[in-house]
């Protein structure tokens, strides 16, 4: 990291500390230094333009966040094979923190979904196998939109992959149990960063409906 970048980060941390650590209203002194109790787990993309805490104007302690390439949830697999960072975070959020909502936050211009749609040639790439978690989204979109251009396919796939992640969440027994027994909500949200609109997946219609109208 360049010295200039480091200084920028330090200046940012100084402002953060003034806001959350100082005075009688210090969030950390009053509550967060002794534990966290976020109500929502957000699974978002690593994309620098899609920061869930910034987007929700959330403060420290508000959101439990997992970020990865293309905001994907893998299906539940044996804990004894491979390493499962996303699954571990979901387990902790649901079983220990007992979050009330899980939000899958997808977005326009997702590079991970583009890699899924276009394919990854490098056989050593970690990205190819990872994004194929949503391969059934790709297959469905390609089948149903055979004459569409690449950009449209990406856009459709960004939304379809959110549905795959919602379905995969239910393959975790502790998620299915929490949905059934304590009303855990599974929510799919799509952020169109080209026009500032936010929409939510409606499983009764299978469509995304606008929550916040286009801002531009
Ligand atoms: Zn993305």
Short mmCIF file of C-alpha atoms and ligand atoms in Angstrom, two decimals:
data_model
loop_
_atom_site.label_atom_id
_atom_site.label_comp_id
_atom_site.label_asym_id
_atom_site.label_seq_id
_atom_site.Cartn_x
_atom_site.Cartn_y
_atom_site.Cartn_z
CA UNK A 1 0.00 0.00 0.00
CA UNK A 2 1.36 3.43 -0.88
CA UNK A 3 2.10 5.87 1.95
CA UNK A 4 -0.63 8.13 0.60
CA UNK A 5 -3.20 5.34 0.83
CA UNK A 6 -2.05 4.50 4.37
CA UNK A 7 -2.44 8.11 5.44
CA UNK A 8 -5.91 8.21 3.91
CA UNK A 9 -6.90 5.10 5.87
CA UNK A 10 -5.48 6.52 9.09
CA UNK A 11 -7.34 9.79 8.60
CA UNK A 12 -10.51 7.77 8.01
CA UNK A 13 -9.92 5.76 11.18
CA UNK A 14 -9.43 8.96 13.16
CA UNK A 15 -12.87 10.20 12.05
CA UNK A 16 -14.38 6.77 12.84
CA UNK A 17 -12.86 6.84 16.33
CA UNK A 18 -14.11 10.35 17.04
CA UNK A 19 -17.60 9.35 16.00
CA UNK A 20 -17.94 6.01 17.77
CA UNK A 21 -15.44 5.95 20.64
CA UNK A 22 -15.52 9.40 22.20
CA UNK A 23 -17.97 10.99 24.63
CA UNK A 24 -20.83 9.59 26.69
CA UNK A 25 -22.62 8.39 23.57
CA UNK A 26 -19.74 6.15 22.52
CA UNK A 27 -21.30 3.10 20.92
CA UNK A 28 -18.31 0.95 21.80
CA UNK A 29 -18.08 2.05 25.42
CA UNK A 30 -21.82 1.68 25.95
CA UNK A 31 -22.49 -1.65 24.32
CA UNK A 32 -20.30 -2.96 21.54
CA UNK A 33 -17.19 -3.58 23.61
CA UNK A 34 -19.08 -6.28 25.48
CA UNK A 35 -20.67 -8.07 22.52
CA UNK A 36 -22.67 -7.85 19.33
CA UNK A 37 -26.31 -8.58 18.58
CA UNK A 38 -26.97 -7.69 14.94
CA UNK A 39 -30.42 -8.63 13.67
CA UNK A 40 -29.40 -9.06 10.05
CA UNK A 41 -26.87 -11.11 8.15
CA UNK A 42 -26.05 -9.60 4.75
CA UNK A 43 -24.34 -11.65 2.07
CA UNK A 44 -22.96 -9.15 -0.41
CA UNK A 45 -20.45 -9.00 -3.23
CA UNK A 46 -16.84 -7.94 -2.67
CA UNK A 47 -17.39 -5.23 -5.28
CA UNK A 48 -16.09 -1.90 -3.93
CA UNK A 49 -19.26 -0.12 -5.04
CA UNK A 50 -21.63 -2.31 -3.06
CA UNK A 51 -20.86 -1.88 0.63
CA UNK A 52 -23.94 -2.96 2.60
CA UNK A 53 -23.15 -0.88 5.68
CA UNK A 54 -22.68 2.27 3.61
CA UNK A 55 -25.79 1.54 1.54
CA UNK A 56 -27.94 1.00 4.63
CA UNK A 57 -26.38 3.95 6.49
CA UNK A 58 -25.70 1.38 9.19
CA UNK A 59 -23.44 1.83 12.17
CA UNK A 60 -21.10 -0.55 13.98
CA UNK A 61 -22.96 -3.56 15.36
CA UNK A 62 -25.93 -3.23 12.98
CA UNK A 63 -25.05 -5.76 10.29
CA UNK A 64 -23.25 -9.09 10.28
CA UNK A 65 -21.70 -9.17 6.82
CA UNK A 66 -20.23 -11.81 4.55
CA UNK A 67 -18.75 -10.56 1.30
CA UNK A 68 -17.52 -12.72 -1.54
CA UNK A 69 -17.30 -12.76 -5.33
CA UNK A 70 -20.87 -12.47 -6.70
CA UNK A 71 -22.58 -12.65 -3.27
CA UNK A 72 -23.04 -16.40 -3.52
CA UNK A 73 -24.18 -18.94 -0.95
CA UNK A 74 -22.82 -22.42 -1.63
CA UNK A 75 -25.04 -25.43 -0.91
CA UNK A 76 -24.58 -27.17 2.43
CA UNK A 77 -21.77 -29.72 2.19
CA UNK A 78 -19.91 -31.90 4.65
CA UNK A 79 -17.83 -29.86 7.10
CA UNK A 80 -15.14 -32.54 6.78
CA UNK A 81 -14.35 -31.84 3.12
CA UNK A 82 -12.74 -28.56 2.13
CA UNK A 83 -12.92 -25.20 3.88
CA UNK A 84 -16.26 -23.44 4.13
CA UNK A 85 -15.89 -19.81 5.13
CA UNK A 86 -19.30 -18.66 3.94
CA UNK A 87 -21.04 -21.64 5.56
CA UNK A 88 -19.20 -21.01 8.84
CA UNK A 89 -20.35 -17.38 8.87
CA UNK A 90 -23.96 -18.36 8.14
CA UNK A 91 -23.81 -20.96 10.91
CA UNK A 92 -22.50 -18.42 13.42
CA UNK A 93 -25.06 -15.79 12.42
CA UNK A 94 -28.02 -18.17 12.62
CA UNK A 95 -27.10 -20.43 15.52
CA UNK A 96 -25.15 -18.10 17.83
CA UNK A 97 -26.29 -14.57 16.97
CA UNK A 98 -29.79 -15.76 16.08
CA UNK A 99 -30.22 -13.13 13.38
CA UNK A 100 -33.80 -12.44 12.28
CA UNK A 101 -33.07 -11.81 8.59
CA UNK A 102 -30.64 -12.99 5.96
CA UNK A 103 -30.31 -10.63 3.00
CA UNK A 104 -28.67 -11.71 -0.25
CA UNK A 105 -27.59 -8.44 -1.86
CA UNK A 106 -26.96 -8.74 -5.60
CA UNK A 107 -26.04 -5.93 -7.94
CA UNK A 108 -25.73 -4.64 -11.53
CA UNK A 109 -22.37 -4.89 -13.28
CA UNK A 110 -21.25 -7.82 -11.14
CA UNK A 111 -17.87 -9.03 -12.39
CA UNK A 112 -18.35 -12.41 -10.75
CA UNK A 113 -21.62 -12.98 -12.58
CA UNK A 114 -19.99 -11.84 -15.81
CA UNK A 115 -17.34 -14.53 -15.24
CA UNK A 116 -20.15 -17.05 -14.74
CA UNK A 117 -21.91 -16.00 -17.95
CA UNK A 118 -18.80 -15.74 -20.12
CA UNK A 119 -16.78 -18.54 -18.51
CA UNK A 120 -13.26 -18.44 -17.09
CA UNK A 121 -10.54 -19.87 -19.33
CA UNK A 122 -7.76 -20.09 -16.73
CA UNK A 123 -8.00 -23.61 -15.33
CA UNK A 124 -6.07 -22.56 -12.20
CA UNK A 125 -8.48 -19.72 -11.42
CA UNK A 126 -10.37 -19.86 -8.14
CA UNK A 127 -13.10 -17.70 -9.65
CA UNK A 128 -14.40 -20.21 -12.22
CA UNK A 129 -15.30 -23.01 -9.78
CA UNK A 130 -16.60 -20.50 -7.24
CA UNK A 131 -19.09 -18.74 -9.53
CA UNK A 132 -20.31 -22.08 -10.88
CA UNK A 133 -22.21 -22.33 -7.60
CA UNK A 134 -24.82 -20.41 -9.64
CA UNK A 135 -24.49 -22.45 -12.84
CA UNK A 136 -28.17 -23.35 -12.84
CA UNK A 137 -28.97 -19.62 -12.94
CA UNK A 138 -26.78 -19.33 -16.04
CA UNK A 139 -28.40 -22.36 -17.68
CA UNK A 140 -31.92 -21.03 -17.04
CA UNK A 141 -31.14 -17.54 -18.32
CA UNK A 142 -29.39 -18.84 -21.46
CA UNK A 143 -32.25 -21.24 -22.18
CA UNK A 144 -34.96 -18.62 -21.80
CA UNK A 145 -33.15 -15.75 -23.54
CA UNK A 146 -31.41 -17.37 -26.44
CA UNK A 147 -31.35 -14.21 -28.61
CA UNK A 148 -30.35 -11.73 -25.90
CA UNK A 149 -27.04 -9.86 -25.92
CA UNK A 150 -24.32 -10.48 -23.35
CA UNK A 151 -25.15 -7.47 -21.19
CA UNK A 152 -28.79 -8.51 -20.89
CA UNK A 153 -27.76 -12.06 -20.00
CA UNK A 154 -25.51 -10.73 -17.23
CA UNK A 155 -28.28 -8.54 -15.87
CA UNK A 156 -30.76 -11.42 -15.83
CA UNK A 157 -28.19 -13.77 -14.32
CA UNK A 158 -27.37 -11.30 -11.53
CA UNK A 159 -30.98 -11.61 -10.40
CA UNK A 160 -31.33 -15.33 -11.05
CA UNK A 161 -28.20 -16.07 -9.00
CA UNK A 162 -29.82 -14.38 -5.99
CA UNK A 163 -32.61 -16.98 -6.22
CA UNK A 164 -30.03 -19.79 -6.29
CA UNK A 165 -28.40 -18.42 -3.14
CA UNK A 166 -31.79 -18.18 -1.42
CA UNK A 167 -32.46 -21.82 -2.36
CA UNK A 168 -29.00 -22.87 -1.19
CA UNK A 169 -29.58 -21.20 2.17
CA UNK A 170 -32.44 -23.62 2.77
CA UNK A 171 -30.10 -26.61 2.28
CA UNK A 172 -28.50 -25.77 5.64
CA UNK A 173 -30.56 -27.67 8.25
CA UNK A 174 -30.12 -24.95 10.87
CA UNK A 175 -31.38 -22.29 8.42
CA UNK A 176 -34.42 -24.37 7.42
CA UNK A 177 -35.14 -25.01 11.10
CA UNK A 178 -34.85 -21.30 12.01
CA UNK A 179 -37.18 -20.37 9.11
CA UNK A 180 -39.70 -22.93 10.32
CA UNK A 181 -39.45 -22.46 14.07
CA UNK A 182 -38.58 -18.84 14.74
CA UNK A 183 -39.55 -17.00 11.57
CA UNK A 184 -36.08 -16.31 10.15
CA UNK A 185 -36.64 -14.26 6.97
CA UNK A 186 -34.66 -14.94 3.79
CA UNK A 187 -34.62 -11.87 1.55
CA UNK A 188 -33.22 -11.30 -1.93
CA UNK A 189 -32.36 -7.71 -2.85
CA UNK A 190 -30.92 -6.33 -6.10
CA UNK A 191 -29.10 -3.00 -6.33
CA UNK A 192 -28.97 -1.43 -9.77
CA UNK A 193 -25.96 0.85 -9.36
CA UNK A 194 -26.54 2.36 -12.79
CA UNK A 195 -29.70 4.13 -11.73
CA UNK A 196 -29.77 3.85 -7.93
CA UNK A 197 -32.81 1.59 -7.69
CA UNK A 198 -33.30 -1.19 -5.17
CA UNK A 199 -35.66 -4.12 -5.71
CA UNK A 200 -36.71 -7.15 -3.67
CA UNK A 201 -37.39 -10.68 -4.84
CA UNK A 202 -41.02 -11.72 -4.44
CA UNK A 203 -41.24 -15.49 -4.26
CA UNK A 204 -44.98 -15.47 -4.91
CA UNK A 205 -44.47 -13.97 -8.39
CA UNK A 206 -40.87 -15.01 -9.02
CA UNK A 207 -40.10 -11.38 -9.92
CA UNK A 208 -38.15 -8.53 -8.37
CA UNK A 209 -40.30 -5.58 -7.35
CA UNK A 210 -38.94 -2.08 -6.92
CA UNK A 211 -38.49 -0.86 -3.36
CA UNK A 212 -36.75 2.43 -4.09
CA UNK A 213 -37.45 4.09 -7.41
CA UNK A 214 -34.71 5.09 -9.82
CA UNK A 215 -32.98 8.10 -8.34
CA UNK A 216 -31.53 9.55 -11.51
ZN1 LIG B 1 -20.42 -8.40 -7.77
#
